[in-house]
GROMACS .gro file of C-alpha atoms in nm:
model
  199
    1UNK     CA    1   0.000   0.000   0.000
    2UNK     CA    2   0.045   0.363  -0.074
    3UNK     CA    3  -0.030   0.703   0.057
    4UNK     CA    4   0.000   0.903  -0.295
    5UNK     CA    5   0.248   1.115  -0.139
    6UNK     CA    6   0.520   1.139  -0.343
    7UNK     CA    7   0.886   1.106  -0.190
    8UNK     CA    8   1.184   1.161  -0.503
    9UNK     CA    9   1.157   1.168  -0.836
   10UNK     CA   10   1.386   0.911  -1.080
   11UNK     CA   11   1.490   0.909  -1.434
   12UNK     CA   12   1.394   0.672  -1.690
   13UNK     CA   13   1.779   0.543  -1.767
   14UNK     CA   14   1.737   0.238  -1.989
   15UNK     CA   15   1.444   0.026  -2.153
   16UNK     CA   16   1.567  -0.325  -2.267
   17UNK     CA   17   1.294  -0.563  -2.436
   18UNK     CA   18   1.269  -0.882  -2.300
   19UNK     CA   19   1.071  -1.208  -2.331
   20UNK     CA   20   0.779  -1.113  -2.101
   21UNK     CA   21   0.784  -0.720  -2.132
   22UNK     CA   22   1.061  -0.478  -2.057
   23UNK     CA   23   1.307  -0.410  -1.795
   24UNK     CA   24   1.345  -0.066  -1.701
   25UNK     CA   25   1.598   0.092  -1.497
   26UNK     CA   26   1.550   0.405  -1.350
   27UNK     CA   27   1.799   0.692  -1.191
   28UNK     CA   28   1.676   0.731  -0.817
   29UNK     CA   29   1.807   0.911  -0.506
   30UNK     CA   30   2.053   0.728  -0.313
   31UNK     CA   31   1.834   0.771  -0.008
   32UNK     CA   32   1.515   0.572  -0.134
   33UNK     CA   33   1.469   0.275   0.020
   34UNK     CA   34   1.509   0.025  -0.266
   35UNK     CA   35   1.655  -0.382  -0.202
   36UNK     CA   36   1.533  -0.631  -0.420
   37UNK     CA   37   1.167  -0.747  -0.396
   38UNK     CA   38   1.059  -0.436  -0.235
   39UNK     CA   39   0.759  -0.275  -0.385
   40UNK     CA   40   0.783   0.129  -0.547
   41UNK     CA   41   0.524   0.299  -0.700
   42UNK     CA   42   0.627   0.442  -1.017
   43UNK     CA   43   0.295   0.711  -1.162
   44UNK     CA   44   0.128   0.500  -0.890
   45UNK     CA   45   0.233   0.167  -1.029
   46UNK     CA   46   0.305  -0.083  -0.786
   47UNK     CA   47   0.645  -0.278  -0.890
   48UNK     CA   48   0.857  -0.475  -0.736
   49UNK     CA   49   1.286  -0.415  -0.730
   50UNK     CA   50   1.467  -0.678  -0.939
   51UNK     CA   51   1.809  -0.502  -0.939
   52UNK     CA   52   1.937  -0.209  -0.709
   53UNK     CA   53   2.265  -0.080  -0.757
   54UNK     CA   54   2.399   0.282  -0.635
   55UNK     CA   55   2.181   0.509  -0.755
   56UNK     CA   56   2.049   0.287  -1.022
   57UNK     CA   57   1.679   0.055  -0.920
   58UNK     CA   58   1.538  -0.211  -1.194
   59UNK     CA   59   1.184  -0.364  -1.278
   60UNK     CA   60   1.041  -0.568  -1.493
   61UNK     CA   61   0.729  -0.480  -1.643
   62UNK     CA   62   0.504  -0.748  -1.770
   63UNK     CA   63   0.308  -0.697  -2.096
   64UNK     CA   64   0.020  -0.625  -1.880
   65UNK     CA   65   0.155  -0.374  -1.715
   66UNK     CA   66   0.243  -0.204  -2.051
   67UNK     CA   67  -0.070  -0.218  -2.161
   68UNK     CA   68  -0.338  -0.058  -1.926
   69UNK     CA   69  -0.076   0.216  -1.759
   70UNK     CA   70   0.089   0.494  -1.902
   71UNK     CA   71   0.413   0.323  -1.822
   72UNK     CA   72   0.377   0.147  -2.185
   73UNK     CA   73   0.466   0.533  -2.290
   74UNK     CA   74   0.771   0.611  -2.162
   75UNK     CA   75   1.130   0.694  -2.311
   76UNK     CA   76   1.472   0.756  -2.195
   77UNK     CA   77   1.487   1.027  -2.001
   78UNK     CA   78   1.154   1.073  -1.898
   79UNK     CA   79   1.093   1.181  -1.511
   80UNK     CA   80   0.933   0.951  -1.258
   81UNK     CA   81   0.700   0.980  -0.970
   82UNK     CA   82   0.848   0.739  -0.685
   83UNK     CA   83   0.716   0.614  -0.363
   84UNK     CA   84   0.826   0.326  -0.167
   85UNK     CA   85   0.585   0.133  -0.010
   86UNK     CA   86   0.379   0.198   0.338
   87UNK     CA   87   0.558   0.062   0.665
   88UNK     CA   88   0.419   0.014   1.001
   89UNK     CA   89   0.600   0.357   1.129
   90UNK     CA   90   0.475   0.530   0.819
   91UNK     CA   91   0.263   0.847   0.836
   92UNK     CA   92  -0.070   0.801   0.645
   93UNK     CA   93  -0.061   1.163   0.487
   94UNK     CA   94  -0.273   1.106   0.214
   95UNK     CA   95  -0.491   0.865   0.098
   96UNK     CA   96  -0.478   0.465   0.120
   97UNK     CA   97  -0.330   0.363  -0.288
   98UNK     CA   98  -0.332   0.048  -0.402
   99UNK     CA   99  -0.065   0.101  -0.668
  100UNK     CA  100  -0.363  -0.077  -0.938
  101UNK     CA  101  -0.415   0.138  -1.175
  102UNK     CA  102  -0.772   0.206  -1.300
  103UNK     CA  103  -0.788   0.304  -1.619
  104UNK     CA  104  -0.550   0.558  -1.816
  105UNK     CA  105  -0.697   0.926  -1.924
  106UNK     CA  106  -0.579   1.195  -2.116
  107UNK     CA  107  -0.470   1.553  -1.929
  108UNK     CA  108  -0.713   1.799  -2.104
  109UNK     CA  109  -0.648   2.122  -1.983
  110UNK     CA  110  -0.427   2.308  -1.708
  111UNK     CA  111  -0.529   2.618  -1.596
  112UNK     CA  112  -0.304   2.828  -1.414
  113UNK     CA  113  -0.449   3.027  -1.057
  114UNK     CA  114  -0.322   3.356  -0.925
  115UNK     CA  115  -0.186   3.184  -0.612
  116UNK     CA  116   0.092   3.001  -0.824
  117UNK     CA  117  -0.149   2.664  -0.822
  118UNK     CA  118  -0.328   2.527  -1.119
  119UNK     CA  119  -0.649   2.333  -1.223
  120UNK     CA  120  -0.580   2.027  -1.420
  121UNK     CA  121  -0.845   1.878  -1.603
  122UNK     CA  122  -0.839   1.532  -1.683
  123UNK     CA  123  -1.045   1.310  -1.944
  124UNK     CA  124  -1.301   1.104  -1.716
  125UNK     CA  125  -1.322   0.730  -1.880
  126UNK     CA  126  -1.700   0.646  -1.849
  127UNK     CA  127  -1.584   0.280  -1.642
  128UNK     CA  128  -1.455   0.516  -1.385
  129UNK     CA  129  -1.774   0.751  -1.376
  130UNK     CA  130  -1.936   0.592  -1.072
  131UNK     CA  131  -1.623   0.634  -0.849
  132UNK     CA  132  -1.520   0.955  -0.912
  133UNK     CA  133  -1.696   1.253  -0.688
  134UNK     CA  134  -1.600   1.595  -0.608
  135UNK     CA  135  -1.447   1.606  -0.249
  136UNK     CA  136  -1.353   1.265  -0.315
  137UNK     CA  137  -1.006   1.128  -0.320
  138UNK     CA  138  -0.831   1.026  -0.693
  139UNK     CA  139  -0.450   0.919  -0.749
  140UNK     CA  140  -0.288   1.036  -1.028
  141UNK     CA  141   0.045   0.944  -1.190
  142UNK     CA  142   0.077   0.825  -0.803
  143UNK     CA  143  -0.038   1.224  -0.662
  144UNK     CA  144  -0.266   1.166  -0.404
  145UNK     CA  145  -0.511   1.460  -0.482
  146UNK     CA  146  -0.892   1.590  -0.419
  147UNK     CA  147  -1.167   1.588  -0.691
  148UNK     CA  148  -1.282   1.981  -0.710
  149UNK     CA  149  -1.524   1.921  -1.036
  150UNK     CA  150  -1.668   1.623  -1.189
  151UNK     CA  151  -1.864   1.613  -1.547
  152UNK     CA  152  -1.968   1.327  -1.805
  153UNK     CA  153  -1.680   1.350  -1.941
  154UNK     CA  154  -1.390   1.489  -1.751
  155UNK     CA  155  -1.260   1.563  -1.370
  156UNK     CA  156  -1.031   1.808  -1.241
  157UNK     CA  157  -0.795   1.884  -0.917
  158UNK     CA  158  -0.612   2.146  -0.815
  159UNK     CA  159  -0.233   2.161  -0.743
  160UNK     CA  160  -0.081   2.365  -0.470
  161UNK     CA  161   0.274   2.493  -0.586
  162UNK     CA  162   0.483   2.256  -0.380
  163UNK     CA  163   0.286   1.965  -0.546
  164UNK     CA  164   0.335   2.113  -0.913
  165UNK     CA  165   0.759   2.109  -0.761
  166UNK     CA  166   0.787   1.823  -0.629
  167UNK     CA  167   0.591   1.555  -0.856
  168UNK     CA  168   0.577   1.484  -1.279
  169UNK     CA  169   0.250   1.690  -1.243
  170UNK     CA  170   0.397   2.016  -1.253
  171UNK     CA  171   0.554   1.942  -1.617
  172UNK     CA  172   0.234   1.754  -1.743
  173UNK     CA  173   0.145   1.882  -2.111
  174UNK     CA  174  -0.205   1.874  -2.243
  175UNK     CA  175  -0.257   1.522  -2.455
  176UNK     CA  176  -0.027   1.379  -2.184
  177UNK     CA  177  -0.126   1.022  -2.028
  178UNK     CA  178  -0.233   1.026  -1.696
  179UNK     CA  179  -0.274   0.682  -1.503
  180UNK     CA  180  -0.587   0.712  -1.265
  181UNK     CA  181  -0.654   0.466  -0.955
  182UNK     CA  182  -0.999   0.558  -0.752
  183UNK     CA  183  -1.032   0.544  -0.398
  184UNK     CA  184  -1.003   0.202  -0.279
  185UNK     CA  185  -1.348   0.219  -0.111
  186UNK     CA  186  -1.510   0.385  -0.355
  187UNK     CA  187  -1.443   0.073  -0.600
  188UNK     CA  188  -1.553  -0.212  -0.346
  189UNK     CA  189  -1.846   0.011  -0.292
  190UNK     CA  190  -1.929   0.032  -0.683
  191UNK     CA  191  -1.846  -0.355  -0.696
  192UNK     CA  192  -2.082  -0.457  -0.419
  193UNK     CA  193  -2.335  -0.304  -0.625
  194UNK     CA  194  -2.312  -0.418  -0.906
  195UNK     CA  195  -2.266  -0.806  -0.774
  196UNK     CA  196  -2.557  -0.764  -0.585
  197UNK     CA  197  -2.791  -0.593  -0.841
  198UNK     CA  198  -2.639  -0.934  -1.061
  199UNK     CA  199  -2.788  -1.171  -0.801
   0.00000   0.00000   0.00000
């Protein structure tokens, strides 16, 4: 588990092709807690280390995984949200992520505020519809952030400066892909539902 607060940012180093995916390797801070088999959030998807070196942390990234996150996207070079995973001593700052990724949508807008902050509004896929609501609690690229507008067809948060320095957010272009995870208890809620409506 995660908290969506984000703790360093890494750099996409290398991307080798393998049998079963890819194997990236990513530049990270020294600092970041990262053996093998530990679990990192990466844009709030939940991977586990298969190489750490100085400096230098590896994963390998099923096909799955390439396909239904914006990870399938990246290139050399590109900037990383990272956060290791929850510990029993850890502060729960934000909100409980799963590191599953929901669906990937497209950044449609950013609108800057006068107080240095901006609006981003992000493409709402209609699977997610149900579990999105303003006040609520969304994840995305790993951010844990608050819903301040819902529509039919997009959602949008708002980004407090230090938020828009510290994570990929900040540097997010319209047309970018954004991987979304709902609140955790918003989806059981959804699922229970719709299983029971079923029966």
């Amino acid at each position: 588990m995660f908290t969506g607060i984000i703790k360093a940012l890494g750099t996409v180093q290398k991307m080798d092709k393998t049998e079963y995916g890819l194997r990236l390797t990513i530049e990270a801070p020294r600092e970041l807690p990262a053996k093998i088999g530990a679990s990192i959030a990466l844009n709030g998807v939940c991977l586990t280390v298969v190489e750490a070196a100085t400096g230098l942390i590896s994963f390998d990234l099923i096909h799955e995984t390439l396909e239904r996150t914006g990870l399938g996207s990246l290139e050399v070079g590109d900037q990383l949200n990272l956060e290791p995973a929850l510990t029993p001593q850890s502060l729960l700052d934000g909100h409980l992520v799963s590191g599953h990724i929901d669906a990937v949508g497209k950044l449609l807008s950013r609108s800057d505020l006068p107080d240095k902050g901006r609006i981003l509004e992000v493409e709402l896929p209609s699977s997610l519809a149900p579990m999105i609501a303003e006040k609520g609690s969304v994840a995305l690229n790993g951010v844990s952030l608050t819903v301040t507008a819902v529509s039919r067809e997009s959602f949008s948060v708002a980004l407090i400066p230090l938020t828009l320095r510290e994570t990929t957010l900040g540097s997010a272009q319209e047309g970018s892909a954004i991987n979304i995870e709902v609140d955790v208890i918003a989806r059981y809620v959804v699922n229970a539902l719709r299983v029971k409506n079923e029966i």
